mmCIF file of C-alpha atoms in Angstrom:
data_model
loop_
_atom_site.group_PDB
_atom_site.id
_atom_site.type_symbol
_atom_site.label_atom_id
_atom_site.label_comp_id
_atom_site.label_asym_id
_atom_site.label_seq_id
_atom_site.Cartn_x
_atom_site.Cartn_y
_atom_site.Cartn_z
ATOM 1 C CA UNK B 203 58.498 -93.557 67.933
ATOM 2 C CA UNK B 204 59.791 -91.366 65.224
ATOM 3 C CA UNK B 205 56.680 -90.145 62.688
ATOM 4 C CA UNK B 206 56.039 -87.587 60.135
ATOM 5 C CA UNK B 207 52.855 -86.576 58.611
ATOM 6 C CA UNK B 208 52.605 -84.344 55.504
ATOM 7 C CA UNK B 209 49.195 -82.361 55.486
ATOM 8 C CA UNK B 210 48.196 -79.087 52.505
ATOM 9 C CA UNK B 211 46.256 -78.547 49.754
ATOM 10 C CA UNK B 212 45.551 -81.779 47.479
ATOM 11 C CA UNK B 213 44.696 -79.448 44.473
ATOM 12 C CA UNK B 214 46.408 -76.722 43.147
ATOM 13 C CA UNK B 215 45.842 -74.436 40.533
ATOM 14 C CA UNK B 216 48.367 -73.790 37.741
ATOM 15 C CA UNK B 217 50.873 -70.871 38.768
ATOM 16 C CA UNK B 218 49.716 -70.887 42.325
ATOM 17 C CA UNK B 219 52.180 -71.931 44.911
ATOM 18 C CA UNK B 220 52.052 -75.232 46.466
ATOM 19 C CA UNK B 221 52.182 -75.038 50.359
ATOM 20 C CA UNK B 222 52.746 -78.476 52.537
ATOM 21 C CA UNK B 223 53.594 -78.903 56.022
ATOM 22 C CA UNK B 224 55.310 -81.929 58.081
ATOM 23 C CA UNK B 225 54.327 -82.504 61.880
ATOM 24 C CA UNK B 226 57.367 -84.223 63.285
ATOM 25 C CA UNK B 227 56.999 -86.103 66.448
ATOM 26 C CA UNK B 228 58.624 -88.892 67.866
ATOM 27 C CA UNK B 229 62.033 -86.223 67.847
ATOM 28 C CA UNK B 230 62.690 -82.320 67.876
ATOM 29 C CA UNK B 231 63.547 -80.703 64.733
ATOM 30 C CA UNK B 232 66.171 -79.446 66.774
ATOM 31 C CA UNK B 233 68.333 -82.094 67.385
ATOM 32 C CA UNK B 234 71.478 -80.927 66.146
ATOM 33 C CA UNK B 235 72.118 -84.910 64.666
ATOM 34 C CA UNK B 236 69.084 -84.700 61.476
ATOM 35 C CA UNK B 237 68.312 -82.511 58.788
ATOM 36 C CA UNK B 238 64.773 -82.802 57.012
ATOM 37 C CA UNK B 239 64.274 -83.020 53.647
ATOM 38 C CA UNK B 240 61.443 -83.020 51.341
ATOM 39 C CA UNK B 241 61.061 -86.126 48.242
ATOM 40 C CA UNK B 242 58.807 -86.060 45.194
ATOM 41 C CA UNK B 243 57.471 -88.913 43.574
ATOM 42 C CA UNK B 244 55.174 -88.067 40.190
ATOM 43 C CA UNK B 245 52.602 -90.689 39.316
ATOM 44 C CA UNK B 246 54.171 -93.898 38.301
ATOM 45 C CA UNK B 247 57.772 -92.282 38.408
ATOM 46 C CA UNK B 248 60.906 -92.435 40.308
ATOM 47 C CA UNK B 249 62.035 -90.289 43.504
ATOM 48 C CA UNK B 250 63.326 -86.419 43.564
ATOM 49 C CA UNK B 251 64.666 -84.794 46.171
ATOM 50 C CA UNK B 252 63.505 -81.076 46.558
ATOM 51 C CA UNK B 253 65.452 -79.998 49.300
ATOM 52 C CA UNK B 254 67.019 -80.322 52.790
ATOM 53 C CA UNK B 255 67.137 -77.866 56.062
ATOM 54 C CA UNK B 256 69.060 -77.901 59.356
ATOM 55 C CA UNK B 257 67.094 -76.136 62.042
ATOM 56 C CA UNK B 258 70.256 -73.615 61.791
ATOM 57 C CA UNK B 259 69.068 -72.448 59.127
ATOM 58 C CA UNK B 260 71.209 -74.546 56.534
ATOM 59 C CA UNK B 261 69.255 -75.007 53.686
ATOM 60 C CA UNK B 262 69.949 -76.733 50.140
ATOM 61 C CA UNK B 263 67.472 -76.882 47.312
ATOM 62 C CA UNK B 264 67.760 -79.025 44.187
ATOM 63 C CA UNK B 265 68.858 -76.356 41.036
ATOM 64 C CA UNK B 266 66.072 -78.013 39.521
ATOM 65 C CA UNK B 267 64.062 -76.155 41.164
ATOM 66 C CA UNK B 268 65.543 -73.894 43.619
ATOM 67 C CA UNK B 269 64.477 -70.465 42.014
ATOM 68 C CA UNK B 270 60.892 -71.928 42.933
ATOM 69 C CA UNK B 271 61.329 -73.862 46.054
ATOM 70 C CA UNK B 272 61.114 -72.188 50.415
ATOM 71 C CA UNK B 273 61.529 -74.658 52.781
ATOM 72 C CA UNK B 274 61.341 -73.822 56.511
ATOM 73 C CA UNK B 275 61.633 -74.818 59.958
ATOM 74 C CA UNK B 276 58.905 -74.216 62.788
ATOM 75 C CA UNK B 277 60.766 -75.297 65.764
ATOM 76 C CA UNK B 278 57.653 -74.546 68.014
ATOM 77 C CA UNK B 279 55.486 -76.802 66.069
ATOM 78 C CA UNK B 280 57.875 -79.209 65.504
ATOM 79 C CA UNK B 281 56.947 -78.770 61.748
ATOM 80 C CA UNK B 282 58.786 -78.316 58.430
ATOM 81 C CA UNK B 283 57.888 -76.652 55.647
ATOM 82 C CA UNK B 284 57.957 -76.428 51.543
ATOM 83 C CA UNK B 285 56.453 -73.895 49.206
ATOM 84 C CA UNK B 286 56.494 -74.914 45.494
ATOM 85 C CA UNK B 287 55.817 -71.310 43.457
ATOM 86 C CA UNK B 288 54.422 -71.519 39.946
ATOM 87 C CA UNK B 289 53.483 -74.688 39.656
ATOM 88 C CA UNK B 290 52.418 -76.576 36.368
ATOM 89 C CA UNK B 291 51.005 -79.937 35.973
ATOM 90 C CA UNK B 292 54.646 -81.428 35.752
ATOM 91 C CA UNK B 293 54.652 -80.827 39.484
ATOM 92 C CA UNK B 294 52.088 -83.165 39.985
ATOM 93 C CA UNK B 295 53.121 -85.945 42.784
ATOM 94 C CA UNK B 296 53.077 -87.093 46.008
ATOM 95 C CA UNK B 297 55.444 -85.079 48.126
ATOM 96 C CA UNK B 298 57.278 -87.034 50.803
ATOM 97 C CA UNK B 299 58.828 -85.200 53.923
ATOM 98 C CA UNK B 300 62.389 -87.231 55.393
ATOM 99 C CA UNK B 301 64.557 -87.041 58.080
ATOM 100 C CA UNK B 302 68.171 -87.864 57.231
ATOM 101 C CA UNK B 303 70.291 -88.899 59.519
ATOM 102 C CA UNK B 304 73.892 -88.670 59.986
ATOM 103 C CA UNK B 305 75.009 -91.955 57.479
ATOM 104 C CA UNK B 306 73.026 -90.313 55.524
ATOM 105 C CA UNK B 307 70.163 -91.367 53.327
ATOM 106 C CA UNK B 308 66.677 -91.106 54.022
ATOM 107 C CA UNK B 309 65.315 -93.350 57.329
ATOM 108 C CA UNK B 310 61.596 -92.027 58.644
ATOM 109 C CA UNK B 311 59.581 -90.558 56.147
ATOM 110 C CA UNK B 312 55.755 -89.470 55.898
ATOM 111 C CA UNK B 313 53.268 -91.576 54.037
ATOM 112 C CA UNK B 314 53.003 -88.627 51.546
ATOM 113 C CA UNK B 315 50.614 -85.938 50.195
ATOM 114 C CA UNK B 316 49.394 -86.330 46.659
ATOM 115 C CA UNK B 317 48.714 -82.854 44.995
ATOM 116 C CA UNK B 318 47.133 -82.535 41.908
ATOM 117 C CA UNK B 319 48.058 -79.010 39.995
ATOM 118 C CA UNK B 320 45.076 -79.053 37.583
ATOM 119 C CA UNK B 321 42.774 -75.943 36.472
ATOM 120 C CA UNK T 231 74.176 -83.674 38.649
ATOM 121 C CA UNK T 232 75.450 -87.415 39.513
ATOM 122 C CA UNK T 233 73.400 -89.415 37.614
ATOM 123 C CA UNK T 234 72.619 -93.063 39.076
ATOM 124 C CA UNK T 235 71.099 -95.885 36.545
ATOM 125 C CA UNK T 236 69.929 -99.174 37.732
ATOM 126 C CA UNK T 237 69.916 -102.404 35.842
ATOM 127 C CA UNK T 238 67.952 -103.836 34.972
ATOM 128 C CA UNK T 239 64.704 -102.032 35.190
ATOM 129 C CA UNK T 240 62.686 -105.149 36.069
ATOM 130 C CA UNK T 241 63.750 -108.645 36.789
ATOM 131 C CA UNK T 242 61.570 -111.617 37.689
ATOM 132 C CA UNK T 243 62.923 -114.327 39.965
ATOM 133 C CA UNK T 244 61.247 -117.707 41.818
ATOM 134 C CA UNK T 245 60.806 -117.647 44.995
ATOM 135 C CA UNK T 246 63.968 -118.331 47.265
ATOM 136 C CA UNK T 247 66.300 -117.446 44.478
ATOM 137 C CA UNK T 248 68.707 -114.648 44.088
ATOM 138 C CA UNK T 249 67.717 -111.113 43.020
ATOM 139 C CA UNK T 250 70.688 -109.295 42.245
ATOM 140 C CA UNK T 251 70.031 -105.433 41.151
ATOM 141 C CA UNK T 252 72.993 -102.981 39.984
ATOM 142 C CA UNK T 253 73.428 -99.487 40.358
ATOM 143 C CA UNK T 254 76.273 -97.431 38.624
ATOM 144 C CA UNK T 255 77.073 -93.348 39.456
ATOM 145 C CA UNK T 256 78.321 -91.075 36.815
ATOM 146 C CA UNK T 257 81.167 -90.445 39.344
ATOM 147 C CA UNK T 258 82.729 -91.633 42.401
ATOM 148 C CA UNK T 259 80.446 -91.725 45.697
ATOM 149 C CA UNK T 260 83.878 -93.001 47.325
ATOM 150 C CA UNK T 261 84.113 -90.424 50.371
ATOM 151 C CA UNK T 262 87.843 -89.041 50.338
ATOM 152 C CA UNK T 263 88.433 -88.785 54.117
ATOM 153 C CA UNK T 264 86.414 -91.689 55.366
ATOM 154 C CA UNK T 265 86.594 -94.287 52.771
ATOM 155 C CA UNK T 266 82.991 -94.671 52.854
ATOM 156 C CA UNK T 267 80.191 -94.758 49.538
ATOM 157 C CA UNK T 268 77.908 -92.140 49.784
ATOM 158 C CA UNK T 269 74.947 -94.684 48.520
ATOM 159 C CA UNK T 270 71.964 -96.096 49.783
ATOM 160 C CA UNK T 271 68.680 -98.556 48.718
ATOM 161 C CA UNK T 272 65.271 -98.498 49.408
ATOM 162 C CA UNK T 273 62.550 -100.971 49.153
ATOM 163 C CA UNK T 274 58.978 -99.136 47.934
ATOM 164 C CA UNK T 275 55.702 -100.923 48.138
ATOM 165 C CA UNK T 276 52.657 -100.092 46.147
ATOM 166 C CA UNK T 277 51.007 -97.020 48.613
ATOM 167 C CA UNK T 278 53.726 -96.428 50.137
ATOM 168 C CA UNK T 279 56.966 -94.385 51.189
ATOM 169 C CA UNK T 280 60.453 -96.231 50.473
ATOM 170 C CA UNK T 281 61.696 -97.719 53.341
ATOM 171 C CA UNK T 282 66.098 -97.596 54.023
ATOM 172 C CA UNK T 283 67.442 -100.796 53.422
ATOM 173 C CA UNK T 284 71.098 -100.231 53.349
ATOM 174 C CA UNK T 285 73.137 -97.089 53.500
ATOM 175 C CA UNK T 286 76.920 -96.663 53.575
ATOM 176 C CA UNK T 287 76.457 -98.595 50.047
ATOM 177 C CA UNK T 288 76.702 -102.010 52.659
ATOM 178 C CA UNK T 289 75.201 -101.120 56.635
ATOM 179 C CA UNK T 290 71.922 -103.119 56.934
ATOM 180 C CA UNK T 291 69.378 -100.586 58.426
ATOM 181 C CA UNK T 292 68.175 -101.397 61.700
ATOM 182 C CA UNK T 293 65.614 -104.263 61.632
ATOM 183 C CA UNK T 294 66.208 -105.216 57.652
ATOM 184 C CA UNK T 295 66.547 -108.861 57.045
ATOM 185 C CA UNK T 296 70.096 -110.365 56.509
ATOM 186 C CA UNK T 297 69.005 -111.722 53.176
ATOM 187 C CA UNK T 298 69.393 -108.144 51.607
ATOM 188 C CA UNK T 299 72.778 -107.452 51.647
ATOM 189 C CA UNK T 300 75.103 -104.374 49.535
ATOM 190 C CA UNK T 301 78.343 -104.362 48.191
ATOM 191 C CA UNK T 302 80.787 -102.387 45.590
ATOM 192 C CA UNK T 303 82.547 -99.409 45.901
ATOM 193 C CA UNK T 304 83.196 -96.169 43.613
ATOM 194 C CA UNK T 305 80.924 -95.981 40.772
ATOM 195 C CA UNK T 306 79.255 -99.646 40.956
ATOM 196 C CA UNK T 307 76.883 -100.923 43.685
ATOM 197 C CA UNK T 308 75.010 -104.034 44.000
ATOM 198 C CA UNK T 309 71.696 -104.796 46.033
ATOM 199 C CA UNK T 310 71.632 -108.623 46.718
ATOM 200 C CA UNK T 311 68.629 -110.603 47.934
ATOM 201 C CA UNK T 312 69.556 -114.253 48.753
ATOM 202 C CA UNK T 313 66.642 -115.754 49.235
ATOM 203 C CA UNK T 314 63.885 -113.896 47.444
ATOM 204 C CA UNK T 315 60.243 -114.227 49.265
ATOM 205 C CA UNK T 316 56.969 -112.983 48.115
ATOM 206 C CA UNK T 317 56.970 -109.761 50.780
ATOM 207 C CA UNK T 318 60.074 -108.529 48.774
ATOM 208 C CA UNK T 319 58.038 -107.700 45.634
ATOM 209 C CA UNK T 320 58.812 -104.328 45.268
ATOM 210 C CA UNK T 321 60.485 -101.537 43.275
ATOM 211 C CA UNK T 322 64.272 -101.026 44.521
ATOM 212 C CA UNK T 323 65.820 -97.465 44.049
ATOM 213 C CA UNK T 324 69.655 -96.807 44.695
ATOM 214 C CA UNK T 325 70.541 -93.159 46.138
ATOM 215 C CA UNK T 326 73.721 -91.711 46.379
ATOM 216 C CA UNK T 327 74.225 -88.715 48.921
ATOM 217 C CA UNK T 328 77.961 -87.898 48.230
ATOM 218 C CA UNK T 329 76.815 -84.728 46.447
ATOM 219 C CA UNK T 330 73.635 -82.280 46.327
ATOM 220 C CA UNK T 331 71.246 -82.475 44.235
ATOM 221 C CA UNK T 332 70.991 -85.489 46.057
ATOM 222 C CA UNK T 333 69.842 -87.764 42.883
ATOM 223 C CA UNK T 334 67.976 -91.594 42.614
ATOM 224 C CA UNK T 335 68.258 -94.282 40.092
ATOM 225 C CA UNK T 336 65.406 -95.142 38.170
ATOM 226 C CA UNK T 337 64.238 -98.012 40.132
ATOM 227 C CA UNK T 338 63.856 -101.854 39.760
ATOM 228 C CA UNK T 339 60.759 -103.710 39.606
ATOM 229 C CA UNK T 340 61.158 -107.154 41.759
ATOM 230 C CA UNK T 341 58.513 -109.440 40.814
ATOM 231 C CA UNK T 342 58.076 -113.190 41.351
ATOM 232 C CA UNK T 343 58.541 -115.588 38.249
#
């Protein structure tokens, strides 16, 4: 069955760059039908999506945050990507990695990392 | 950015009532050349990821129960449980994909009275 599990750093320092990874399995990231997307959640908040990537190469990052936001594709792994740059503590959260499929909306996702951005 | 707002922000309801839980976008998520909304709700647990309920504002995900159920069209959107049960305490969020930024409501706390 389709699963994805988010794995990085749980602390991160302010102005460093936030680096998570999601290990696909279940599917290829190459299967033309899904794009991947990574979701933020702060504490006791509501949901924000970061950004999306084809294994093309389409990408599409949220203007909220796109000057700061890479994500990327490792088709060999089977593993997506996000790098957060200059990070404060408002980027505090637990960062969800999604498949979307082609209704649309979010259907597998990962039961989340939880970083910290704290001196 | 389409902005999506839920109402109300919590609701309480007995057991094997009806939850009902509204969602309005600042504009249309009325796809042109299919006729279908761009929205979909999620059910989130304490601990855990959201899970897809219903997508094309009104397809049941695969394996949901019948008693959630969406409807509305355009700019308003409705999340219906029939027959509320004590596993459906939960906070609902509404999502509309019509558009990036892709953008959530605020969620809706669904608690037992």
């Amino acid at each position: 069955q389709v699963q994805l599990q988010e794995s990085g750093p749980g602390l991160v320092k302010p102005s460093e760059t936030l680096s998570l990874t999601c290990t696909v399995s279940g599917v290829s990231v190459t299967n033309p039908s899904y794009y991947w997307s990574w979701v933020r959640q702060p504490p006791g908040k509501g949901l924000e999506w970061i950004a999306f990537i084809h294994y093309s190469g389409n990408t599409n990052q949220n203007p909220s945050l796109e000057s700061r936001v890479t994500i990327s594709v490792d088709t060999s792994r089977n593993q997506i990507s996000l790098r957060l740059s200059s990070v404060t503590a408002a980027d505090t959260g637990v960062y969800y990695c999604a498949r979307n499929p082609p209704p649309g909306g979010f259907d597998y996702w990962g039961q989340g990392s939880l970083v910290t951005v704290s001196s | 950015d389409i902005v999506m707002t839920q109402s109300p922000d919590s609701l309480a309801v007995s057991l094997g009532e009806r939850a009902t839980i509204n969602c309005k976008s600042s504009q249309s998520v009325l796809h042109n050349s299919n006729k279908k909304n761009y929205l979909a709700w999620y059910q989130q647990k304490p601990g855990q990821p959201p899970k897809l309920l219903i997508y094309w504002a009104s397809f049941r995900e695969s394996g949901v129960p019948d008693r959630f159920s969406g409807s509305g069209s355009g700019t308003d959107f409705t999340l219906t449980i029939s027959r509320l049960q004590a596993a459906d305490v939960a906070v609902y969020y509404c999502q509309q994909y019509i558009d990036t930024p892709w953008t959530f409501g605020q969620g809706t706390r669904v608690e037992i009275k």
